[in-house]
Amino acid sequence: MTAEHDEANQIESVTDRVQEKELDASRANQALGALSTTTLSTGEDDASSTVKKEDVDVIVAELEVTEDEAEAALRAAAAVGGNGSVIEGQELVAAALRRLVVA
């Protein structure tokens, strides 16, 4: 009976480890989700002031995408330049166009 008892303990130990890993993965996903939401909402607030109607119109005319897609590309391009440098004007439009073409 000792061998059966040892096997049962080993199986229980493995089950506990799997459950702990699943719990850790769940917590990590929740943390990443919260971080992504915070980053997106912060990035949109900062980048929304840089999106100009003329820039959106140029992208819509050039690539025949929706205004929402053009605005999102401009925000994403502005966020990439958020390392202290400000991307504006033609450089911003070019970066947004590149994002849409490559995507």
PDB file of N, CA and C in Angstrom:
ATOM      1  N   MET A   1       0.804  -1.187   0.000  1.00  0.00           N
ATOM      2  CA  MET A   1       0.000   0.000   0.000  1.00  0.00           C
ATOM      3  C   MET A   1       0.849   1.255   0.000  1.00  0.00           C
ATOM      4  N   THR A   2       2.061   1.149   0.419  1.00  0.00           N
ATOM      5  CA  THR A   2       2.914   2.326   0.456  1.00  0.00           C
ATOM      6  C   THR A   2       3.214   2.816  -0.959  1.00  0.00           C
ATOM      7  N   ALA A   3       3.405   1.902  -1.882  1.00  0.00           N
ATOM      8  CA  ALA A   3       3.679   2.298  -3.262  1.00  0.00           C
ATOM      9  C   ALA A   3       2.469   3.017  -3.852  1.00  0.00           C
ATOM     10  N   GLU A   4       1.289   2.507  -3.583  1.00  0.00           N
ATOM     11  CA  GLU A   4       0.066   3.150  -4.089  1.00  0.00           C
ATOM     12  C   GLU A   4      -0.113   4.528  -3.453  1.00  0.00           C
ATOM     13  N   HIS A   5       0.204   4.615  -2.177  1.00  0.00           N
ATOM     14  CA  HIS A   5       0.095   5.888  -1.469  1.00  0.00           C
ATOM     15  C   HIS A   5       1.094   6.904  -2.031  1.00  0.00           C
ATOM     16  N   ASP A   6       2.323   6.443  -2.307  1.00  0.00           N
ATOM     17  CA  ASP A   6       3.352   7.319  -2.888  1.00  0.00           C
ATOM     18  C   ASP A   6       2.935   7.798  -4.274  1.00  0.00           C
ATOM     19  N   GLU A   7       2.375   6.885  -5.076  1.00  0.00           N
ATOM     20  CA  GLU A   7       1.922   7.258  -6.418  1.00  0.00           C
ATOM     21  C   GLU A   7       0.793   8.295  -6.342  1.00  0.00           C
ATOM     22  N   ALA A   8      -0.102   8.097  -5.420  1.00  0.00           N
ATOM     23  CA  ALA A   8      -1.213   9.035  -5.253  1.00  0.00           C
ATOM     24  C   ALA A   8      -0.684  10.411  -4.853  1.00  0.00           C
ATOM     25  N   ASN A   9       0.306  10.438  -3.969  1.00  0.00           N
ATOM     26  CA  ASN A   9       0.902  11.704  -3.550  1.00  0.00           C
ATOM     27  C   ASN A   9       1.617  12.395  -4.718  1.00  0.00           C
ATOM     28  N   GLN A  10       2.297  11.590  -5.555  1.00  0.00           N
ATOM     29  CA  GLN A  10       2.992  12.164  -6.702  1.00  0.00           C
ATOM     30  C   GLN A  10       2.002  12.751  -7.709  1.00  0.00           C
ATOM     31  N   ILE A  11       0.921  12.049  -7.961  1.00  0.00           N
ATOM     32  CA  ILE A  11      -0.096  12.539  -8.890  1.00  0.00           C
ATOM     33  C   ILE A  11      -0.720  13.819  -8.344  1.00  0.00           C
ATOM     34  N   GLU A  12      -0.985  13.850  -7.069  1.00  0.00           N
ATOM     35  CA  GLU A  12      -1.555  15.050  -6.454  1.00  0.00           C
ATOM     36  C   GLU A  12      -0.580  16.215  -6.536  1.00  0.00           C
ATOM     37  N   SER A  13       0.699  15.934  -6.371  1.00  0.00           N
ATOM     38  CA  SER A  13       1.721  16.965  -6.456  1.00  0.00           C
ATOM     39  C   SER A  13       1.783  17.546  -7.869  1.00  0.00           C
ATOM     40  N   VAL A  14       1.731  16.688  -8.871  1.00  0.00           N
ATOM     41  CA  VAL A  14       1.743  17.139 -10.262  1.00  0.00           C
ATOM     42  C   VAL A  14       0.503  17.973 -10.560  1.00  0.00           C
ATOM     43  N   THR A  15      -0.646  17.522 -10.094  1.00  0.00           N
ATOM     44  CA  THR A  15      -1.894  18.261 -10.296  1.00  0.00           C
ATOM     45  C   THR A  15      -1.808  19.639  -9.661  1.00  0.00           C
ATOM     46  N   ASP A  16      -1.239  19.713  -8.457  1.00  0.00           N
ATOM     47  CA  ASP A  16      -1.097  20.999  -7.789  1.00  0.00           C
ATOM     48  C   ASP A  16      -0.198  21.939  -8.589  1.00  0.00           C
ATOM     49  N   ARG A  17       0.892  21.400  -9.138  1.00  0.00           N
ATOM     50  CA  ARG A  17       1.812  22.230  -9.917  1.00  0.00           C
ATOM     51  C   ARG A  17       1.137  22.753 -11.178  1.00  0.00           C
ATOM     52  N   VAL A  18       0.381  21.914 -11.852  1.00  0.00           N
ATOM     53  CA  VAL A  18      -0.327  22.338 -13.068  1.00  0.00           C
ATOM     54  C   VAL A  18      -1.332  23.427 -12.730  1.00  0.00           C
ATOM     55  N   GLN A  19      -2.068  23.258 -11.636  1.00  0.00           N
ATOM     56  CA  GLN A  19      -3.043  24.260 -11.233  1.00  0.00           C
ATOM     57  C   GLN A  19      -2.364  25.586 -10.892  1.00  0.00           C
ATOM     58  N   GLU A  20      -1.202  25.531 -10.243  1.00  0.00           N
ATOM     59  CA  GLU A  20      -0.462  26.740  -9.908  1.00  0.00           C
ATOM     60  C   GLU A  20       0.006  27.453 -11.169  1.00  0.00           C
ATOM     61  N   LYS A  21       0.485  26.689 -12.155  1.00  0.00           N
ATOM     62  CA  LYS A  21       0.943  27.290 -13.412  1.00  0.00           C
ATOM     63  C   LYS A  21      -0.224  27.926 -14.158  1.00  0.00           C
ATOM     64  N   GLU A  22      -1.383  27.260 -14.152  1.00  0.00           N
ATOM     65  CA  GLU A  22      -2.556  27.825 -14.813  1.00  0.00           C
ATOM     66  C   GLU A  22      -2.972  29.114 -14.128  1.00  0.00           C
ATOM     67  N   LEU A  23      -2.919  29.125 -12.804  1.00  0.00           N
ATOM     68  CA  LEU A  23      -3.260  30.325 -12.046  1.00  0.00           C
ATOM     69  C   LEU A  23      -2.275  31.445 -12.349  1.00  0.00           C
ATOM     70  N   ASP A  24      -0.980  31.122 -12.398  1.00  0.00           N
ATOM     71  CA  ASP A  24       0.032  32.123 -12.722  1.00  0.00           C
ATOM     72  C   ASP A  24      -0.179  32.672 -14.127  1.00  0.00           C
ATOM     73  N   ALA A  25      -0.493  31.805 -15.082  1.00  0.00           N
ATOM     74  CA  ALA A  25      -0.734  32.245 -16.455  1.00  0.00           C
ATOM     75  C   ALA A  25      -1.963  33.145 -16.523  1.00  0.00           C
ATOM     76  N   SER A  26      -2.987  32.788 -15.771  1.00  0.00           N
ATOM     77  CA  SER A  26      -4.202  33.603 -15.742  1.00  0.00           C
ATOM     78  C   SER A  26      -3.908  34.989 -15.166  1.00  0.00           C
ATOM     79  N   ARG A  27      -3.147  35.034 -14.099  1.00  0.00           N
ATOM     80  CA  ARG A  27      -2.787  36.321 -13.493  1.00  0.00           C
ATOM     81  C   ARG A  27      -1.937  37.153 -14.453  1.00  0.00           C
ATOM     82  N   ALA A  28      -1.017  36.499 -15.138  1.00  0.00           N
ATOM     83  CA  ALA A  28      -0.167  37.215 -16.094  1.00  0.00           C
ATOM     84  C   ALA A  28      -1.010  37.792 -17.235  1.00  0.00           C
ATOM     85  N   ASN A  29      -1.962  37.016 -17.745  1.00  0.00           N
ATOM     86  CA  ASN A  29      -2.825  37.512 -18.815  1.00  0.00           C
ATOM     87  C   ASN A  29      -3.674  38.682 -18.346  1.00  0.00           C
ATOM     88  N   GLN A  30      -4.175  38.613 -17.124  1.00  0.00           N
ATOM     89  CA  GLN A  30      -4.957  39.727 -16.585  1.00  0.00           C
ATOM     90  C   GLN A  30      -4.098  40.984 -16.462  1.00  0.00           C
ATOM     91  N   ALA A  31      -2.875  40.815 -15.995  1.00  0.00           N
ATOM     92  CA  ALA A  31      -1.981  41.957 -15.840  1.00  0.00           C
ATOM     93  C   ALA A  31      -1.637  42.564 -17.199  1.00  0.00           C
ATOM     94  N   LEU A  32      -1.369  41.714 -18.185  1.00  0.00           N
ATOM     95  CA  LEU A  32      -1.067  42.219 -19.522  1.00  0.00           C
ATOM     96  C   LEU A  32      -2.274  42.924 -20.126  1.00  0.00           C
ATOM     97  N   GLY A  33      -3.451  42.367 -19.895  1.00  0.00           N
ATOM     98  CA  GLY A  33      -4.664  43.000 -20.396  1.00  0.00           C
ATOM     99  C   GLY A  33      -4.875  44.371 -19.790  1.00  0.00           C
ATOM    100  N   ALA A  34      -4.656  44.474 -18.495  1.00  0.00           N
ATOM    101  CA  ALA A  34      -4.800  45.767 -17.823  1.00  0.00           C
ATOM    102  C   ALA A  34      -3.752  46.752 -18.311  1.00  0.00           C
ATOM    103  N   LEU A  35      -2.542  46.270 -18.517  1.00  0.00           N
ATOM    104  CA  LEU A  35      -1.469  47.129 -19.005  1.00  0.00           C
ATOM    105  C   LEU A  35      -1.771  47.597 -20.420  1.00  0.00           C
ATOM    106  N   SER A  36      -2.243  46.707 -21.272  1.00  0.00           N
ATOM    107  CA  SER A  36      -2.568  47.069 -22.651  1.00  0.00           C
ATOM    108  C   SER A  36      -3.680  48.103 -22.685  1.00  0.00           C
ATOM    109  N   THR A  37      -4.694  47.919 -21.876  1.00  0.00           N
ATOM    110  CA  THR A  37      -5.804  48.858 -21.838  1.00  0.00           C
ATOM    111  C   THR A  37      -5.325  50.226 -21.376  1.00  0.00           C
ATOM    112  N   THR A  38      -4.490  50.254 -20.360  1.00  0.00           N
ATOM    113  CA  THR A  38      -3.963  51.518 -19.855  1.00  0.00           C
ATOM    114  C   THR A  38      -3.102  52.192 -20.907  1.00  0.00           C
ATOM    115  N   THR A  39      -2.257  51.436 -21.569  1.00  0.00           N
ATOM    116  CA  THR A  39      -1.374  51.992 -22.592  1.00  0.00           C
ATOM    117  C   THR A  39      -2.182  52.534 -23.757  1.00  0.00           C
ATOM    118  N   LEU A  40      -3.188  51.784 -24.197  1.00  0.00           N
ATOM    119  CA  LEU A  40      -4.003  52.230 -25.324  1.00  0.00           C
ATOM    120  C   LEU A  40      -4.765  53.495 -24.985  1.00  0.00           C
ATOM    121  N   SER A  41      -5.366  53.532 -23.815  1.00  0.00           N
ATOM    122  CA  SER A  41      -6.146  54.713 -23.478  1.00  0.00           C
ATOM    123  C   SER A  41      -5.240  55.928 -23.303  1.00  0.00           C
ATOM    124  N   THR A  42      -4.089  55.755 -22.738  1.00  0.00           N
ATOM    125  CA  THR A  42      -3.157  56.863 -22.577  1.00  0.00           C
ATOM    126  C   THR A  42      -2.621  57.297 -23.932  1.00  0.00           C
ATOM    127  N   GLY A  43      -2.262  56.347 -24.761  1.00  0.00           N
ATOM    128  CA  GLY A  43      -1.733  56.660 -26.082  1.00  0.00           C
ATOM    129  C   GLY A  43      -2.740  57.368 -26.951  1.00  0.00           C
ATOM    130  N   GLU A  44      -3.988  56.983 -26.877  1.00  0.00           N
ATOM    131  CA  GLU A  44      -5.008  57.624 -27.702  1.00  0.00           C
ATOM    132  C   GLU A  44      -5.215  59.063 -27.293  1.00  0.00           C
ATOM    133  N   ASP A  45      -5.187  59.344 -25.998  1.00  0.00           N
ATOM    134  CA  ASP A  45      -5.376  60.712 -25.539  1.00  0.00           C
ATOM    135  C   ASP A  45      -4.261  61.608 -26.050  1.00  0.00           C
ATOM    136  N   ASP A  46      -3.028  61.124 -25.962  1.00  0.00           N
ATOM    137  CA  ASP A  46      -1.898  61.920 -26.402  1.00  0.00           C
ATOM    138  C   ASP A  46      -1.875  62.069 -27.913  1.00  0.00           C
ATOM    139  N   ALA A  47      -2.150  60.980 -28.617  1.00  0.00           N
ATOM    140  CA  ALA A  47      -2.029  60.984 -30.065  1.00  0.00           C
ATOM    141  C   ALA A  47      -3.220  61.632 -30.746  1.00  0.00           C
ATOM    142  N   SER A  48      -4.373  61.677 -30.090  1.00  0.00           N
ATOM    143  CA  SER A  48      -5.553  62.222 -30.744  1.00  0.00           C
ATOM    144  C   SER A  48      -5.375  63.690 -31.091  1.00  0.00           C
ATOM    145  N   SER A  49      -4.581  64.412 -30.325  1.00  0.00           N
ATOM    146  CA  SER A  49      -4.362  65.819 -30.622  1.00  0.00           C
ATOM    147  C   SER A  49      -3.496  65.998 -31.860  1.00  0.00           C
ATOM    148  N   THR A  50      -2.730  64.975 -32.258  1.00  0.00           N
ATOM    149  CA  THR A  50      -1.860  65.086 -33.419  1.00  0.00           C
ATOM    150  C   THR A  50      -2.562  64.685 -34.710  1.00  0.00           C
ATOM    151  N   VAL A  51      -3.730  64.068 -34.631  1.00  0.00           N
ATOM    152  CA  VAL A  51      -4.445  63.625 -35.824  1.00  0.00           C
ATOM    153  C   VAL A  51      -5.202  64.814 -36.407  1.00  0.00           C
ATOM    154  N   LYS A  52      -4.865  65.127 -37.646  1.00  0.00           N
ATOM    155  CA  LYS A  52      -5.518  66.245 -38.327  1.00  0.00           C
ATOM    156  C   LYS A  52      -6.434  65.697 -39.413  1.00  0.00           C
ATOM    157  N   LYS A  53      -7.510  66.404 -39.643  1.00  0.00           N
ATOM    158  CA  LYS A  53      -8.493  66.003 -40.652  1.00  0.00           C
ATOM    159  C   LYS A  53      -7.841  65.898 -42.037  1.00  0.00           C
ATOM    160  N   GLU A  54      -6.945  66.828 -42.355  1.00  0.00           N
ATOM    161  CA  GLU A  54      -6.269  66.805 -43.662  1.00  0.00           C
ATOM    162  C   GLU A  54      -5.438  65.534 -43.833  1.00  0.00           C
ATOM    163  N   ASP A  55      -4.760  65.125 -42.745  1.00  0.00           N
ATOM    164  CA  ASP A  55      -3.949  63.910 -42.799  1.00  0.00           C
ATOM    165  C   ASP A  55      -4.833  62.682 -43.036  1.00  0.00           C
ATOM    166  N   VAL A  56      -5.962  62.658 -42.338  1.00  0.00           N
ATOM    167  CA  VAL A  56      -6.901  61.546 -42.509  1.00  0.00           C
ATOM    168  C   VAL A  56      -7.400  61.515 -43.948  1.00  0.00           C
ATOM    169  N   ASP A  57      -7.741  62.674 -44.488  1.00  0.00           N
ATOM    170  CA  ASP A  57      -8.249  62.759 -45.863  1.00  0.00           C
ATOM    171  C   ASP A  57      -7.219  62.262 -46.878  1.00  0.00           C
ATOM    172  N   VAL A  58      -5.958  62.607 -46.675  1.00  0.00           N
ATOM    173  CA  VAL A  58      -4.899  62.161 -47.589  1.00  0.00           C
ATOM    174  C   VAL A  58      -4.812  60.634 -47.580  1.00  0.00           C
ATOM    175  N   ILE A  59      -4.811  60.046 -46.399  1.00  0.00           N
ATOM    176  CA  ILE A  59      -4.686  58.595 -46.292  1.00  0.00           C
ATOM    177  C   ILE A  59      -5.907  57.906 -46.887  1.00  0.00           C
ATOM    178  N   VAL A  60      -7.086  58.420 -46.618  1.00  0.00           N
ATOM    179  CA  VAL A  60      -8.315  57.837 -47.163  1.00  0.00           C
ATOM    180  C   VAL A  60      -8.276  57.888 -48.691  1.00  0.00           C
ATOM    181  N   ALA A  61      -7.828  59.018 -49.249  1.00  0.00           N
ATOM    182  CA  ALA A  61      -7.768  59.169 -50.708  1.00  0.00           C
ATOM    183  C   ALA A  61      -6.710  58.260 -51.339  1.00  0.00           C
ATOM    184  N   GLU A  62      -5.577  58.138 -50.691  1.00  0.00           N
ATOM    185  CA  GLU A  62      -4.477  57.357 -51.254  1.00  0.00           C
ATOM    186  C   GLU A  62      -4.704  55.855 -51.191  1.00  0.00           C
ATOM    187  N   LEU A  63      -5.235  55.376 -50.081  1.00  0.00           N
ATOM    188  CA  LEU A  63      -5.340  53.926 -49.884  1.00  0.00           C
ATOM    189  C   LEU A  63      -6.770  53.403 -49.882  1.00  0.00           C
ATOM    190  N   GLU A  64      -7.738  54.297 -49.996  1.00  0.00           N
ATOM    191  CA  GLU A  64      -9.137  53.902 -49.991  1.00  0.00           C
ATOM    192  C   GLU A  64      -9.490  53.060 -48.759  1.00  0.00           C
ATOM    193  N   VAL A  65      -9.103  53.577 -47.590  1.00  0.00           N
ATOM    194  CA  VAL A  65      -9.452  52.956 -46.315  1.00  0.00           C
ATOM    195  C   VAL A  65     -10.479  53.855 -45.632  1.00  0.00           C
ATOM    196  N   THR A  66     -11.073  53.359 -44.574  1.00  0.00           N
ATOM    197  CA  THR A  66     -12.052  54.170 -43.845  1.00  0.00           C
ATOM    198  C   THR A  66     -11.339  55.244 -43.028  1.00  0.00           C
ATOM    199  N   GLU A  67     -12.102  56.235 -42.616  1.00  0.00           N
ATOM    200  CA  GLU A  67     -11.528  57.293 -41.781  1.00  0.00           C
ATOM    201  C   GLU A  67     -11.046  56.738 -40.449  1.00  0.00           C
ATOM    202  N   ASP A  68     -11.782  55.771 -39.901  1.00  0.00           N
ATOM    203  CA  ASP A  68     -11.372  55.159 -38.629  1.00  0.00           C
ATOM    204  C   ASP A  68     -10.027  54.453 -38.774  1.00  0.00           C
ATOM    205  N   GLU A  69      -9.847  53.737 -39.882  1.00  0.00           N
ATOM    206  CA  GLU A  69      -8.572  53.044 -40.110  1.00  0.00           C
ATOM    207  C   GLU A  69      -7.440  54.054 -40.276  1.00  0.00           C
ATOM    208  N   ALA A  70      -7.712  55.132 -40.984  1.00  0.00           N
ATOM    209  CA  ALA A  70      -6.695  56.165 -41.185  1.00  0.00           C
ATOM    210  C   ALA A  70      -6.316  56.823 -39.859  1.00  0.00           C
ATOM    211  N   GLU A  71      -7.322  57.144 -39.045  1.00  0.00           N
ATOM    212  CA  GLU A  71      -7.055  57.750 -37.736  1.00  0.00           C
ATOM    213  C   GLU A  71      -6.256  56.806 -36.848  1.00  0.00           C
ATOM    214  N   ALA A  72      -6.624  55.527 -36.868  1.00  0.00           N
ATOM    215  CA  ALA A  72      -5.901  54.542 -36.050  1.00  0.00           C
ATOM    216  C   ALA A  72      -4.450  54.434 -36.495  1.00  0.00           C
ATOM    217  N   ALA A  73      -4.220  54.448 -37.800  1.00  0.00           N
ATOM    218  CA  ALA A  73      -2.846  54.377 -38.310  1.00  0.00           C
ATOM    219  C   ALA A  73      -2.050  55.614 -37.912  1.00  0.00           C
ATOM    220  N   LEU A  74      -2.680  56.773 -37.974  1.00  0.00           N
ATOM    221  CA  LEU A  74      -1.995  57.997 -37.558  1.00  0.00           C
ATOM    222  C   LEU A  74      -1.668  57.975 -36.071  1.00  0.00           C
ATOM    223  N   ARG A  75      -2.602  57.506 -35.261  1.00  0.00           N
ATOM    224  CA  ARG A  75      -2.345  57.414 -33.813  1.00  0.00           C
ATOM    225  C   ARG A  75      -1.208  56.436 -33.526  1.00  0.00           C
ATOM    226  N   ALA A  76      -1.240  55.292 -34.228  1.00  0.00           N
ATOM    227  CA  ALA A  76      -0.192  54.285 -34.016  1.00  0.00           C
ATOM    228  C   ALA A  76       1.164  54.833 -34.442  1.00  0.00           C
ATOM    229  N   ALA A  77       1.201  55.537 -35.559  1.00  0.00           N
ATOM    230  CA  ALA A  77       2.464  56.115 -36.031  1.00  0.00           C
ATOM    231  C   ALA A  77       2.961  57.178 -35.057  1.00  0.00           C
ATOM    232  N   ALA A  78       2.051  57.978 -34.511  1.00  0.00           N
ATOM    233  CA  ALA A  78       2.440  59.001 -33.536  1.00  0.00           C
ATOM    234  C   ALA A  78       2.941  58.353 -32.250  1.00  0.00           C
ATOM    235  N   ALA A  79       2.322  57.242 -31.857  1.00  0.00           N
ATOM    236  CA  ALA A  79       2.735  56.554 -30.634  1.00  0.00           C
ATOM    237  C   ALA A  79       4.123  55.950 -30.793  1.00  0.00           C
ATOM    238  N   VAL A  80       4.445  55.454 -31.985  1.00  0.00           N
ATOM    239  CA  VAL A  80       5.773  54.883 -32.228  1.00  0.00           C
ATOM    240  C   VAL A  80       6.826  55.964 -32.101  1.00  0.00           C
ATOM    241  N   GLY A  81       6.504  57.163 -32.507  1.00  0.00           N
ATOM    242  CA  GLY A  81       7.443  58.272 -32.388  1.00  0.00           C
ATOM    243  C   GLY A  81       7.448  58.882 -31.007  1.00  0.00           C
ATOM    244  N   GLY A  82       6.752  58.268 -30.061  1.00  0.00           N
ATOM    245  CA  GLY A  82       6.617  58.802 -28.724  1.00  0.00           C
ATOM    246  C   GLY A  82       7.834  58.659 -27.844  1.00  0.00           C
ATOM    247  N   ASN A  83       8.991  58.377 -28.394  1.00  0.00           N
ATOM    248  CA  ASN A  83      10.206  58.219 -27.593  1.00  0.00           C
ATOM    249  C   ASN A  83      10.880  59.562 -27.323  1.00  0.00           C
ATOM    250  N   GLY A  84      10.080  60.606 -27.250  1.00  0.00           N
ATOM    251  CA  GLY A  84      10.635  61.921 -26.991  1.00  0.00           C
ATOM    252  C   GLY A  84      10.604  62.799 -28.228  1.00  0.00           C
ATOM    253  N   SER A  85      10.659  62.182 -29.418  1.00  0.00           N
ATOM    254  CA  SER A  85      10.582  62.964 -30.647  1.00  0.00           C
ATOM    255  C   SER A  85       9.130  63.051 -31.096  1.00  0.00           C
ATOM    256  N   VAL A  86       8.800  64.150 -31.712  1.00  0.00           N
ATOM    257  CA  VAL A  86       7.430  64.359 -32.174  1.00  0.00           C
ATOM    258  C   VAL A  86       7.401  64.187 -33.681  1.00  0.00           C
ATOM    259  N   ILE A  87       6.520  63.302 -34.140  1.00  0.00           N
ATOM    260  CA  ILE A  87       6.346  63.101 -35.575  1.00  0.00           C
ATOM    261  C   ILE A  87       5.150  63.933 -35.996  1.00  0.00           C
ATOM    262  N   GLU A  88       5.353  64.778 -36.986  1.00  0.00           N
ATOM    263  CA  GLU A  88       4.269  65.648 -37.444  1.00  0.00           C
ATOM    264  C   GLU A  88       4.280  65.732 -38.966  1.00  0.00           C
ATOM    265  N   GLY A  89       3.214  66.283 -39.486  1.00  0.00           N
ATOM    266  CA  GLY A  89       3.133  66.619 -40.902  1.00  0.00           C
ATOM    267  C   GLY A  89       3.321  65.440 -41.821  1.00  0.00           C
ATOM    268  N   GLN A  90       4.122  65.672 -42.848  1.00  0.00           N
ATOM    269  CA  GLN A  90       4.335  64.655 -43.884  1.00  0.00           C
ATOM    270  C   GLN A  90       4.990  63.397 -43.325  1.00  0.00           C
ATOM    271  N   GLU A  91       5.861  63.577 -42.368  1.00  0.00           N
ATOM    272  CA  GLU A  91       6.532  62.421 -41.761  1.00  0.00           C
ATOM    273  C   GLU A  91       5.523  61.509 -41.063  1.00  0.00           C
ATOM    274  N   LEU A  92       4.562  62.102 -40.376  1.00  0.00           N
ATOM    275  CA  LEU A  92       3.521  61.335 -39.702  1.00  0.00           C
ATOM    276  C   LEU A  92       2.633  60.622 -40.722  1.00  0.00           C
ATOM    277  N   VAL A  93       2.237  61.337 -41.762  1.00  0.00           N
ATOM    278  CA  VAL A  93       1.390  60.732 -42.796  1.00  0.00           C
ATOM    279  C   VAL A  93       2.143  59.594 -43.479  1.00  0.00           C
ATOM    280  N   ALA A  94       3.420  59.790 -43.770  1.00  0.00           N
ATOM    281  CA  ALA A  94       4.213  58.739 -44.416  1.00  0.00           C
ATOM    282  C   ALA A  94       4.331  57.517 -43.518  1.00  0.00           C
ATOM    283  N   ALA A  95       4.534  57.730 -42.235  1.00  0.00           N
ATOM    284  CA  ALA A  95       4.637  56.610 -41.300  1.00  0.00           C
ATOM    285  C   ALA A  95       3.308  55.854 -41.220  1.00  0.00           C
ATOM    286  N   ALA A  96       2.199  56.593 -41.207  1.00  0.00           N
ATOM    287  CA  ALA A  96       0.879  55.957 -41.159  1.00  0.00           C
ATOM    288  C   ALA A  96       0.613  55.180 -42.438  1.00  0.00           C
ATOM    289  N   LEU A  97       0.962  55.755 -43.572  1.00  0.00           N
ATOM    290  CA  LEU A  97       0.786  55.044 -44.858  1.00  0.00           C
ATOM    291  C   LEU A  97       1.596  53.750 -44.874  1.00  0.00           C
ATOM    292  N   ARG A  98       2.841  53.822 -44.386  1.00  0.00           N
ATOM    293  CA  ARG A  98       3.696  52.623 -44.327  1.00  0.00           C
ATOM    294  C   ARG A  98       3.034  51.548 -43.474  1.00  0.00           C
ATOM    295  N   ARG A  99       2.483  51.937 -42.327  1.00  0.00           N
ATOM    296  CA  ARG A  99       1.831  50.974 -41.428  1.00  0.00           C
ATOM    297  C   ARG A  99       0.665  50.287 -42.138  1.00  0.00           C
ATOM    298  N   LEU A 100      -0.112  51.048 -42.870  1.00  0.00           N
ATOM    299  CA  LEU A 100      -1.270  50.474 -43.548  1.00  0.00           C
ATOM    300  C   LEU A 100      -0.872  49.580 -44.713  1.00  0.00           C
ATOM    301  N   VAL A 101       0.166  49.964 -45.432  1.00  0.00           N
ATOM    302  CA  VAL A 101       0.605  49.176 -46.587  1.00  0.00           C
ATOM    303  C   VAL A 101       1.242  47.872 -46.134  1.00  0.00           C
ATOM    304  N   VAL A 102       2.046  47.932 -45.084  1.00  0.00           N
ATOM    305  CA  VAL A 102       2.743  46.753 -44.588  1.00  0.00           C
ATOM    306  C   VAL A 102       1.806  45.798 -43.867  1.00  0.00           C
ATOM    307  N   ALA A 103       0.799  46.332 -43.199  1.00  0.00           N
ATOM    308  CA  ALA A 103      -0.114  45.509 -42.392  1.00  0.00           C
ATOM    309  C   ALA A 103      -0.942  44.583 -43.211  1.00  0.00           C
TER     310      ALA A 103
END
